[in-house]
């Protein structure tokens, strides 16, 4: 098995008022990913949630075009398009294309029923490949700490990969060093939440934090990767980045796991970033 993992893509129906070229940049990144999947012999693609930014309202044309390319991605990996469910699915949820793509779903249900037997973006609790258990720790609205993201370990598996869409499992030291003061859990709760997790890959945080090792209370370690978002969603400089090193996980027939990275450009040089208080922006918001 060969798995490519991508962070938040945040597809939108139109550009952000402070970032011109946003929609086209998103499209180019996804087309690159599809090309990488086809040429690299990948068997699976996994999104770390927030594949879409929010609902599309009445813009049916944009929703159809943007879900059509998702079908193309799914076909590139023979239906093995997986994803976490993130917090942005709740924003204008009824017209959010991501809600449509994860149907049928037992909890997040669309107003119009979908009769297809399988999801386009599969959102299971876990996936086991050659004795490697991949845990899909979907965003949990009521979560208060990392302990709410403790995985259910299958002891028959010899290696465990946790996928998360929350800042709670990231140590405060990593957040502070990146210039972010997001609310996080204390180290003891993070250690308990990552019990028996060998590799943790975390979305939700848009600024790439890279790869680092967490030393847990029981003497074991967890390698954590915070790859960053696949688009620049803010005009500010703090989280702006030009590329993402997407994790690549290969699992051979004996269950041996190999980790590498694929560098994906975000076409940041083609974007136009604007201050929020400029006249054109104000006029656009009034419109």
PDB file of C-alpha atoms in Angstrom:
ATOM      1  CA  UNK A   1       0.000   0.000   0.000  1.00  0.00           C
ATOM      2  CA  UNK A   2       1.139   3.535  -0.740  1.00  0.00           C
ATOM      3  CA  UNK A   3      -0.765   6.356   0.956  1.00  0.00           C
ATOM      4  CA  UNK A   4      -0.577  10.106   0.331  1.00  0.00           C
ATOM      5  CA  UNK A   5      -1.905  12.351   3.121  1.00  0.00           C
ATOM      6  CA  UNK A   6      -2.985  15.971   2.620  1.00  0.00           C
ATOM      7  CA  UNK A   7      -3.970  18.704   5.043  1.00  0.00           C
ATOM      8  CA  UNK A   8      -6.848  21.156   4.885  1.00  0.00           C
ATOM      9  CA  UNK A   9      -7.649  22.213   1.303  1.00  0.00           C
ATOM     10  CA  UNK A  10     -10.541  24.603   2.114  1.00  0.00           C
ATOM     11  CA  UNK A  11     -12.107  24.687  -1.344  1.00  0.00           C
ATOM     12  CA  UNK A  12     -14.403  27.689  -1.904  1.00  0.00           C
ATOM     13  CA  UNK A  13     -16.892  28.809  -4.557  1.00  0.00           C
ATOM     14  CA  UNK A  14     -15.166  32.212  -4.906  1.00  0.00           C
ATOM     15  CA  UNK A  15     -11.968  33.938  -3.855  1.00  0.00           C
ATOM     16  CA  UNK A  16     -11.498  35.316  -0.383  1.00  0.00           C
ATOM     17  CA  UNK A  17     -11.891  39.092  -0.448  1.00  0.00           C
ATOM     18  CA  UNK A  18      -8.298  39.410   0.784  1.00  0.00           C
ATOM     19  CA  UNK A  19      -6.744  36.748  -1.468  1.00  0.00           C
ATOM     20  CA  UNK A  20      -7.227  36.989  -5.207  1.00  0.00           C
ATOM     21  CA  UNK A  21      -6.520  33.823  -7.172  1.00  0.00           C
ATOM     22  CA  UNK A  22      -7.523  31.596  -4.237  1.00  0.00           C
ATOM     23  CA  UNK A  23      -9.999  29.370  -6.121  1.00  0.00           C
ATOM     24  CA  UNK A  24      -7.651  28.796  -9.044  1.00  0.00           C
ATOM     25  CA  UNK A  25      -4.795  28.032  -6.649  1.00  0.00           C
ATOM     26  CA  UNK A  26      -6.944  25.399  -4.901  1.00  0.00           C
ATOM     27  CA  UNK A  27      -7.779  23.816  -8.241  1.00  0.00           C
ATOM     28  CA  UNK A  28      -4.142  23.689  -9.355  1.00  0.00           C
ATOM     29  CA  UNK A  29      -3.085  22.059  -6.076  1.00  0.00           C
ATOM     30  CA  UNK A  30      -5.759  19.370  -6.405  1.00  0.00           C
ATOM     31  CA  UNK A  31      -4.861  18.700 -10.046  1.00  0.00           C
ATOM     32  CA  UNK A  32      -1.228  18.302  -8.966  1.00  0.00           C
ATOM     33  CA  UNK A  33      -2.303  15.827  -6.286  1.00  0.00           C
ATOM     34  CA  UNK A  34      -4.278  13.771  -8.815  1.00  0.00           C
ATOM     35  CA  UNK A  35      -1.254  13.712 -11.127  1.00  0.00           C
ATOM     36  CA  UNK A  36       0.994  12.637  -8.235  1.00  0.00           C
ATOM     37  CA  UNK A  37      -1.401   9.838  -7.279  1.00  0.00           C
ATOM     38  CA  UNK A  38      -1.495   8.504 -10.834  1.00  0.00           C
ATOM     39  CA  UNK A  39       2.212   8.769 -11.576  1.00  0.00           C
ATOM     40  CA  UNK A  40       3.425   7.684  -8.139  1.00  0.00           C
ATOM     41  CA  UNK A  41       1.491   4.426  -7.939  1.00  0.00           C
ATOM     42  CA  UNK A  42      -0.483   5.484  -4.865  1.00  0.00           C
ATOM     43  CA  UNK A  43      -3.245   3.189  -3.638  1.00  0.00           C
ATOM     44  CA  UNK A  44      -4.872   5.584  -1.138  1.00  0.00           C
ATOM     45  CA  UNK A  45      -5.365   9.301  -0.509  1.00  0.00           C
ATOM     46  CA  UNK A  46      -6.402  10.630   2.910  1.00  0.00           C
ATOM     47  CA  UNK A  47      -7.566  14.172   3.657  1.00  0.00           C
ATOM     48  CA  UNK A  48      -7.002  15.571   7.157  1.00  0.00           C
ATOM     49  CA  UNK A  49     -10.476  17.257   7.003  1.00  0.00           C
ATOM     50  CA  UNK A  50     -11.849  20.641   5.940  1.00  0.00           C
ATOM     51  CA  UNK A  51     -11.598  19.605   2.303  1.00  0.00           C
ATOM     52  CA  UNK A  52     -14.155  22.370   1.696  1.00  0.00           C
ATOM     53  CA  UNK A  53     -14.230  25.692   3.523  1.00  0.00           C
ATOM     54  CA  UNK A  54     -17.998  26.010   3.898  1.00  0.00           C
ATOM     55  CA  UNK A  55     -21.293  25.702   2.078  1.00  0.00           C
ATOM     56  CA  UNK A  56     -21.713  27.051  -1.463  1.00  0.00           C
ATOM     57  CA  UNK A  57     -25.177  28.538  -1.021  1.00  0.00           C
ATOM     58  CA  UNK A  58     -26.975  28.808  -4.368  1.00  0.00           C
ATOM     59  CA  UNK A  59     -23.820  28.505  -6.529  1.00  0.00           C
ATOM     60  CA  UNK A  60     -24.716  25.114  -7.967  1.00  0.00           C
ATOM     61  CA  UNK A  61     -22.310  25.449 -10.906  1.00  0.00           C
ATOM     62  CA  UNK A  62     -19.299  25.805  -8.601  1.00  0.00           C
ATOM     63  CA  UNK A  63     -20.437  22.921  -6.388  1.00  0.00           C
ATOM     64  CA  UNK A  64     -20.858  20.609  -9.377  1.00  0.00           C
ATOM     65  CA  UNK A  65     -17.468  21.518 -10.864  1.00  0.00           C
ATOM     66  CA  UNK A  66     -15.660  21.149  -7.543  1.00  0.00           C
ATOM     67  CA  UNK A  67     -17.218  17.788  -6.677  1.00  0.00           C
ATOM     68  CA  UNK A  68     -16.535  16.514 -10.187  1.00  0.00           C
ATOM     69  CA  UNK A  69     -12.788  16.883  -9.639  1.00  0.00           C
ATOM     70  CA  UNK A  70     -13.188  14.997  -6.344  1.00  0.00           C
ATOM     71  CA  UNK A  71     -14.669  12.082  -8.274  1.00  0.00           C
ATOM     72  CA  UNK A  72     -11.615  12.205 -10.515  1.00  0.00           C
ATOM     73  CA  UNK A  73      -9.358  12.019  -7.457  1.00  0.00           C
ATOM     74  CA  UNK A  74     -11.355   9.075  -6.119  1.00  0.00           C
ATOM     75  CA  UNK A  75     -10.952   7.247  -9.428  1.00  0.00           C
ATOM     76  CA  UNK A  76      -7.185   7.883  -9.384  1.00  0.00           C
ATOM     77  CA  UNK A  77      -6.944   5.667  -6.278  1.00  0.00           C
ATOM     78  CA  UNK A  78      -9.623   3.157  -7.313  1.00  0.00           C
ATOM     79  CA  UNK A  79     -12.145   4.418  -4.776  1.00  0.00           C
ATOM     80  CA  UNK A  80      -9.686   4.652  -1.865  1.00  0.00           C
ATOM     81  CA  UNK A  81     -10.331   8.347  -1.147  1.00  0.00           C
ATOM     82  CA  UNK A  82     -10.554   8.694   2.649  1.00  0.00           C
ATOM     83  CA  UNK A  83     -10.890  11.674   4.951  1.00  0.00           C
ATOM     84  CA  UNK A  84     -11.382  13.021   8.414  1.00  0.00           C
ATOM     85  CA  UNK A  85     -14.452  15.105   9.178  1.00  0.00           C
ATOM     86  CA  UNK A  86     -13.503  18.559  10.438  1.00  0.00           C
ATOM     87  CA  UNK A  87     -15.157  21.563  12.025  1.00  0.00           C
ATOM     88  CA  UNK A  88     -15.820  23.386   8.737  1.00  0.00           C
ATOM     89  CA  UNK A  89     -18.436  20.869   7.653  1.00  0.00           C
ATOM     90  CA  UNK A  90     -20.808  22.659  10.051  1.00  0.00           C
ATOM     91  CA  UNK A  91     -20.486  26.011   8.247  1.00  0.00           C
ATOM     92  CA  UNK A  92     -23.520  26.376   5.948  1.00  0.00           C
ATOM     93  CA  UNK A  93     -23.680  22.619   6.213  1.00  0.00           C
ATOM     94  CA  UNK A  94     -26.711  21.938   4.022  1.00  0.00           C
ATOM     95  CA  UNK A  95     -24.995  23.373   0.928  1.00  0.00           C
ATOM     96  CA  UNK A  96     -21.492  22.176   1.818  1.00  0.00           C
ATOM     97  CA  UNK A  97     -20.292  19.886  -1.015  1.00  0.00           C
ATOM     98  CA  UNK A  98     -18.285  17.874   1.523  1.00  0.00           C
ATOM     99  CA  UNK A  99     -21.528  16.828   3.222  1.00  0.00           C
ATOM    100  CA  UNK A 100     -22.699  15.416  -0.112  1.00  0.00           C
ATOM    101  CA  UNK A 101     -19.387  13.619  -0.697  1.00  0.00           C
ATOM    102  CA  UNK A 102     -19.495  11.737   2.641  1.00  0.00           C
ATOM    103  CA  UNK A 103     -23.013  10.376   2.121  1.00  0.00           C
ATOM    104  CA  UNK A 104     -24.318   7.969   3.243  1.00  0.00           C
ATOM    105  CA  UNK A 105     -23.236   8.894   6.767  1.00  0.00           C
ATOM    106  CA  UNK A 106     -24.938   7.743  10.011  1.00  0.00           C
ATOM    107  CA  UNK A 107     -24.667  11.140  11.748  1.00  0.00           C
ATOM    108  CA  UNK A 108     -24.017  13.927   9.226  1.00  0.00           C
ATOM    109  CA  UNK A 109     -26.999  13.512   6.925  1.00  0.00           C
ATOM    110  CA  UNK A 110     -27.900  15.681   3.954  1.00  0.00           C
ATOM    111  CA  UNK A 111     -31.410  17.067   3.619  1.00  0.00           C
ATOM    112  CA  UNK A 112     -31.843  15.258   0.309  1.00  0.00           C
ATOM    113  CA  UNK A 113     -31.160  11.545   0.600  1.00  0.00           C
ATOM    114  CA  UNK A 114     -28.327  10.054  -1.450  1.00  0.00           C
ATOM    115  CA  UNK A 115     -28.894   6.529  -2.746  1.00  0.00           C
ATOM    116  CA  UNK A 116     -25.319   5.554  -3.648  1.00  0.00           C
ATOM    117  CA  UNK A 117     -24.078   2.591  -1.539  1.00  0.00           C
ATOM    118  CA  UNK A 118     -20.634   4.046  -0.761  1.00  0.00           C
ATOM    119  CA  UNK A 119     -19.180   7.405   0.169  1.00  0.00           C
ATOM    120  CA  UNK A 120     -17.026   9.291  -2.330  1.00  0.00           C
ATOM    121  CA  UNK A 121     -14.890  10.442   0.613  1.00  0.00           C
ATOM    122  CA  UNK A 122     -14.851   7.496   3.011  1.00  0.00           C
ATOM    123  CA  UNK A 123     -14.932   8.453   6.698  1.00  0.00           C
ATOM    124  CA  UNK A 124     -14.506   5.264   8.797  1.00  0.00           C
ATOM    125  CA  UNK A 125     -13.376   5.006  12.411  1.00  0.00           C
ATOM    126  CA  UNK A 126     -10.308   3.054  11.337  1.00  0.00           C
ATOM    127  CA  UNK A 127      -8.620   1.296   8.443  1.00  0.00           C
ATOM    128  CA  UNK A 128      -6.408  -1.797   8.853  1.00  0.00           C
ATOM    129  CA  UNK A 129      -3.797  -2.570   6.179  1.00  0.00           C
ATOM    130  CA  UNK A 130      -1.410  -5.513   6.704  1.00  0.00           C
ATOM    131  CA  UNK A 131      -1.588  -5.243  10.484  1.00  0.00           C
ATOM    132  CA  UNK A 132      -1.275  -1.440  10.527  1.00  0.00           C
ATOM    133  CA  UNK A 133      -4.241   0.308  12.135  1.00  0.00           C
ATOM    134  CA  UNK A 134      -5.000   3.827  10.897  1.00  0.00           C
ATOM    135  CA  UNK A 135      -7.259   5.693  13.337  1.00  0.00           C
ATOM    136  CA  UNK A 136      -9.569   8.405  11.975  1.00  0.00           C
ATOM    137  CA  UNK A 137     -10.033  10.737  14.945  1.00  0.00           C
ATOM    138  CA  UNK A 138     -12.726  12.982  13.493  1.00  0.00           C
ATOM    139  CA  UNK A 139     -13.319  16.455  14.895  1.00  0.00           C
ATOM    140  CA  UNK A 140     -15.368  16.221  18.091  1.00  0.00           C
ATOM    141  CA  UNK A 141     -17.406  19.330  18.913  1.00  0.00           C
ATOM    142  CA  UNK A 142     -17.649  18.598  22.642  1.00  0.00           C
ATOM    143  CA  UNK A 143     -13.923  17.840  23.081  1.00  0.00           C
ATOM    144  CA  UNK A 144     -12.237  19.635  25.975  1.00  0.00           C
ATOM    145  CA  UNK A 145      -8.750  18.140  25.850  1.00  0.00           C
ATOM    146  CA  UNK A 146      -6.549  15.614  24.075  1.00  0.00           C
ATOM    147  CA  UNK A 147      -8.135  12.838  26.148  1.00  0.00           C
ATOM    148  CA  UNK A 148     -11.275  13.151  24.019  1.00  0.00           C
ATOM    149  CA  UNK A 149      -9.169  11.944  21.084  1.00  0.00           C
ATOM    150  CA  UNK A 150      -7.863   8.699  22.563  1.00  0.00           C
ATOM    151  CA  UNK A 151      -7.898   5.968  19.917  1.00  0.00           C
ATOM    152  CA  UNK A 152      -9.488   2.539  20.361  1.00  0.00           C
ATOM    153  CA  UNK A 153      -6.486   0.251  19.898  1.00  0.00           C
ATOM    154  CA  UNK A 154      -6.817  -3.112  18.154  1.00  0.00           C
ATOM    155  CA  UNK A 155      -4.180  -5.207  19.939  1.00  0.00           C
ATOM    156  CA  UNK A 156      -3.937  -7.535  16.946  1.00  0.00           C
ATOM    157  CA  UNK A 157      -2.249  -4.716  15.016  1.00  0.00           C
ATOM    158  CA  UNK A 158       1.472  -4.094  15.426  1.00  0.00           C
ATOM    159  CA  UNK A 159       1.629  -0.446  14.302  1.00  0.00           C
ATOM    160  CA  UNK A 160      -0.772   2.440  14.922  1.00  0.00           C
ATOM    161  CA  UNK A 161      -1.200   5.672  12.982  1.00  0.00           C
ATOM    162  CA  UNK A 162      -3.459   8.369  14.429  1.00  0.00           C
ATOM    163  CA  UNK A 163      -5.008  11.023  12.171  1.00  0.00           C
ATOM    164  CA  UNK A 164      -6.349  14.113  13.961  1.00  0.00           C
ATOM    165  CA  UNK A 165      -8.131  17.373  13.204  1.00  0.00           C
ATOM    166  CA  UNK A 166      -7.527  19.257  16.424  1.00  0.00           C
ATOM    167  CA  UNK A 167      -4.860  21.363  18.106  1.00  0.00           C
ATOM    168  CA  UNK A 168      -5.438  19.547  21.420  1.00  0.00           C
ATOM    169  CA  UNK A 169      -2.919  16.771  20.685  1.00  0.00           C
ATOM    170  CA  UNK A 170      -0.089  19.173  19.756  1.00  0.00           C
ATOM    171  CA  UNK A 171       2.336  20.102  22.585  1.00  0.00           C
ATOM    172  CA  UNK A 172       2.226  23.751  23.670  1.00  0.00           C
ATOM    173  CA  UNK A 173       5.949  24.129  23.034  1.00  0.00           C
ATOM    174  CA  UNK A 174       5.430  23.445  19.341  1.00  0.00           C
ATOM    175  CA  UNK A 175       2.552  25.918  19.120  1.00  0.00           C
ATOM    176  CA  UNK A 176       4.442  28.676  20.924  1.00  0.00           C
ATOM    177  CA  UNK A 177       7.569  28.225  18.801  1.00  0.00           C
ATOM    178  CA  UNK A 178       5.387  28.726  15.724  1.00  0.00           C
ATOM    179  CA  UNK A 179       4.004  31.979  17.114  1.00  0.00           C
ATOM    180  CA  UNK A 180       0.547  30.607  17.861  1.00  0.00           C
ATOM    181  CA  UNK A 181      -1.309  30.781  21.153  1.00  0.00           C
ATOM    182  CA  UNK A 182      -4.050  28.284  20.397  1.00  0.00           C
ATOM    183  CA  UNK A 183      -5.651  26.450  23.306  1.00  0.00           C
ATOM    184  CA  UNK A 184      -3.928  23.107  23.875  1.00  0.00           C
ATOM    185  CA  UNK A 185      -3.832  20.298  26.427  1.00  0.00           C
ATOM    186  CA  UNK A 186      -1.157  19.696  29.050  1.00  0.00           C
ATOM    187  CA  UNK A 187       1.568  17.186  28.242  1.00  0.00           C
ATOM    188  CA  UNK A 188       0.208  14.443  30.512  1.00  0.00           C
ATOM    189  CA  UNK A 189      -3.142  14.420  28.688  1.00  0.00           C
ATOM    190  CA  UNK A 190      -1.410  14.423  25.305  1.00  0.00           C
ATOM    191  CA  UNK A 191       0.764  11.517  26.461  1.00  0.00           C
ATOM    192  CA  UNK A 192      -2.307   9.540  27.546  1.00  0.00           C
ATOM    193  CA  UNK A 193      -4.189  10.328  24.325  1.00  0.00           C
ATOM    194  CA  UNK A 194      -1.282   9.111  22.206  1.00  0.00           C
ATOM    195  CA  UNK A 195      -0.905   5.847  24.107  1.00  0.00           C
ATOM    196  CA  UNK A 196       0.309   3.147  21.672  1.00  0.00           C
ATOM    197  CA  UNK A 197       0.198   5.595  18.745  1.00  0.00           C
ATOM    198  CA  UNK A 198       3.439   5.270  16.784  1.00  0.00           C
ATOM    199  CA  UNK A 199       2.771   8.011  14.249  1.00  0.00           C
ATOM    200  CA  UNK A 200       0.380  10.964  14.613  1.00  0.00           C
ATOM    201  CA  UNK A 201      -0.513  13.220  11.683  1.00  0.00           C
ATOM    202  CA  UNK A 202      -2.444  16.368  12.546  1.00  0.00           C
ATOM    203  CA  UNK A 203      -4.534  18.738  10.429  1.00  0.00           C
ATOM    204  CA  UNK A 204      -6.518  21.855  11.481  1.00  0.00           C
ATOM    205  CA  UNK A 205      -3.365  23.903  12.150  1.00  0.00           C
ATOM    206  CA  UNK A 206      -2.619  25.678   8.879  1.00  0.00           C
ATOM    207  CA  UNK A 207       0.968  26.711   9.545  1.00  0.00           C
ATOM    208  CA  UNK A 208       3.366  23.814   8.826  1.00  0.00           C
ATOM    209  CA  UNK A 209       5.090  22.711  12.038  1.00  0.00           C
ATOM    210  CA  UNK A 210       6.957  19.825  10.416  1.00  0.00           C
ATOM    211  CA  UNK A 211       7.934  16.550  12.083  1.00  0.00           C
ATOM    212  CA  UNK A 212       8.962  16.140  15.716  1.00  0.00           C
ATOM    213  CA  UNK A 213       9.093  13.452  18.406  1.00  0.00           C
ATOM    214  CA  UNK A 214       6.909  13.439  21.536  1.00  0.00           C
ATOM    215  CA  UNK A 215       8.345  11.700  24.601  1.00  0.00           C
ATOM    216  CA  UNK A 216       5.484  10.133  26.540  1.00  0.00           C
ATOM    217  CA  UNK A 217       5.177   9.416  30.251  1.00  0.00           C
ATOM    218  CA  UNK A 218       5.555   5.645  29.807  1.00  0.00           C
ATOM    219  CA  UNK A 219       8.970   6.047  28.169  1.00  0.00           C
ATOM    220  CA  UNK A 220       7.751   5.466  24.618  1.00  0.00           C
ATOM    221  CA  UNK A 221       7.679   8.026  21.821  1.00  0.00           C
ATOM    222  CA  UNK A 222       5.265   9.163  19.122  1.00  0.00           C
ATOM    223  CA  UNK A 223       6.406  10.813  15.919  1.00  0.00           C
ATOM    224  CA  UNK A 224       4.070  13.708  15.106  1.00  0.00           C
ATOM    225  CA  UNK A 225       3.673  15.498  11.786  1.00  0.00           C
ATOM    226  CA  UNK A 226       1.789  18.780  11.347  1.00  0.00           C
ATOM    227  CA  UNK A 227       2.086  19.268   7.563  1.00  0.00           C
ATOM    228  CA  UNK A 228       0.018  22.467   7.300  1.00  0.00           C
ATOM    229  CA  UNK A 229      -2.864  23.415   5.033  1.00  0.00           C
ATOM    230  CA  UNK A 230      -2.838  22.881   1.267  1.00  0.00           C
ATOM    231  CA  UNK A 231      -3.905  26.506   0.739  1.00  0.00           C
ATOM    232  CA  UNK A 232      -3.180  29.888   2.291  1.00  0.00           C
ATOM    233  CA  UNK A 233      -6.483  30.879   3.875  1.00  0.00           C
ATOM    234  CA  UNK A 234      -5.322  34.081   5.585  1.00  0.00           C
ATOM    235  CA  UNK A 235      -3.749  37.195   4.081  1.00  0.00           C
ATOM    236  CA  UNK A 236      -1.554  37.639   7.165  1.00  0.00           C
ATOM    237  CA  UNK A 237       2.088  36.601   7.222  1.00  0.00           C
ATOM    238  CA  UNK A 238       1.980  34.338  10.319  1.00  0.00           C
ATOM    239  CA  UNK A 239       0.586  31.235   8.615  1.00  0.00           C
ATOM    240  CA  UNK A 240       1.572  32.024   5.014  1.00  0.00           C
ATOM    241  CA  UNK A 241       3.605  29.274   3.338  1.00  0.00           C
ATOM    242  CA  UNK A 242       4.701  28.346  -0.166  1.00  0.00           C
ATOM    243  CA  UNK A 243       4.670  24.551  -0.019  1.00  0.00           C
ATOM    244  CA  UNK A 244       3.630  21.555   2.059  1.00  0.00           C
ATOM    245  CA  UNK A 245       5.587  18.366   2.627  1.00  0.00           C
ATOM    246  CA  UNK A 246       2.776  15.817   2.378  1.00  0.00           C
ATOM    247  CA  UNK A 247       3.368  12.582   4.344  1.00  0.00           C
ATOM    248  CA  UNK A 248       3.751   9.431   2.265  1.00  0.00           C
ATOM    249  CA  UNK A 249       3.205   6.120   4.082  1.00  0.00           C
ATOM    250  CA  UNK A 250       4.177   2.839   2.452  1.00  0.00           C
ATOM    251  CA  UNK A 251       3.175  -0.502   3.992  1.00  0.00           C
ATOM    252  CA  UNK A 252       4.732  -3.652   2.535  1.00  0.00           C
ATOM    253  CA  UNK A 253       3.272  -7.171   2.598  1.00  0.00           C
ATOM    254  CA  UNK A 254       4.940  -7.844   5.979  1.00  0.00           C
ATOM    255  CA  UNK A 255       3.397  -4.737   7.524  1.00  0.00           C
ATOM    256  CA  UNK A 256       6.637  -2.742   7.609  1.00  0.00           C
ATOM    257  CA  UNK A 257       5.916   1.006   7.551  1.00  0.00           C
ATOM    258  CA  UNK A 258       8.107   3.459   5.640  1.00  0.00           C
ATOM    259  CA  UNK A 259       7.620   7.230   5.967  1.00  0.00           C
ATOM    260  CA  UNK A 260       8.672   9.792   3.364  1.00  0.00           C
ATOM    261  CA  UNK A 261       7.383  13.111   2.038  1.00  0.00           C
ATOM    262  CA  UNK A 262       6.102  14.622  -1.196  1.00  0.00           C
ATOM    263  CA  UNK A 263       6.601  18.368  -1.606  1.00  0.00           C
ATOM    264  CA  UNK A 264       3.558  20.136  -3.025  1.00  0.00           C
ATOM    265  CA  UNK A 265       3.758  23.770  -4.132  1.00  0.00           C
ATOM    266  CA  UNK A 266       0.803  25.988  -3.174  1.00  0.00           C
ATOM    267  CA  UNK A 267       1.252  28.498  -6.027  1.00  0.00           C
ATOM    268  CA  UNK A 268       1.564  31.248  -3.427  1.00  0.00           C
ATOM    269  CA  UNK A 269       3.464  33.433  -5.909  1.00  0.00           C
ATOM    270  CA  UNK A 270       0.337  33.559  -8.094  1.00  0.00           C
ATOM    271  CA  UNK A 271      -1.869  34.906  -5.285  1.00  0.00           C
ATOM    272  CA  UNK A 272      -2.517  38.580  -4.568  1.00  0.00           C
ATOM    273  CA  UNK A 273      -2.788  39.314  -0.838  1.00  0.00           C
ATOM    274  CA  UNK A 274      -4.599  42.484   0.229  1.00  0.00           C
ATOM    275  CA  UNK A 275      -5.113  44.355   3.460  1.00  0.00           C
ATOM    276  CA  UNK A 276      -8.577  44.053   4.932  1.00  0.00           C
ATOM    277  CA  UNK A 277      -9.235  47.814   5.072  1.00  0.00           C
ATOM    278  CA  UNK A 278      -8.572  48.747   1.457  1.00  0.00           C
ATOM    279  CA  UNK A 279     -11.311  50.464  -0.536  1.00  0.00           C
ATOM    280  CA  UNK A 280     -11.902  47.658  -3.058  1.00  0.00           C
ATOM    281  CA  UNK A 281     -12.376  45.161  -0.243  1.00  0.00           C
ATOM    282  CA  UNK A 282     -14.910  47.377   1.491  1.00  0.00           C
ATOM    283  CA  UNK A 283     -16.811  47.862  -1.748  1.00  0.00           C
ATOM    284  CA  UNK A 284     -16.836  44.106  -2.375  1.00  0.00           C
ATOM    285  CA  UNK A 285     -18.205  43.400   1.104  1.00  0.00           C
ATOM    286  CA  UNK A 286     -20.972  45.982   0.626  1.00  0.00           C
ATOM    287  CA  UNK A 287     -21.893  44.388  -2.684  1.00  0.00           C
TER     288      UNK A 287
END
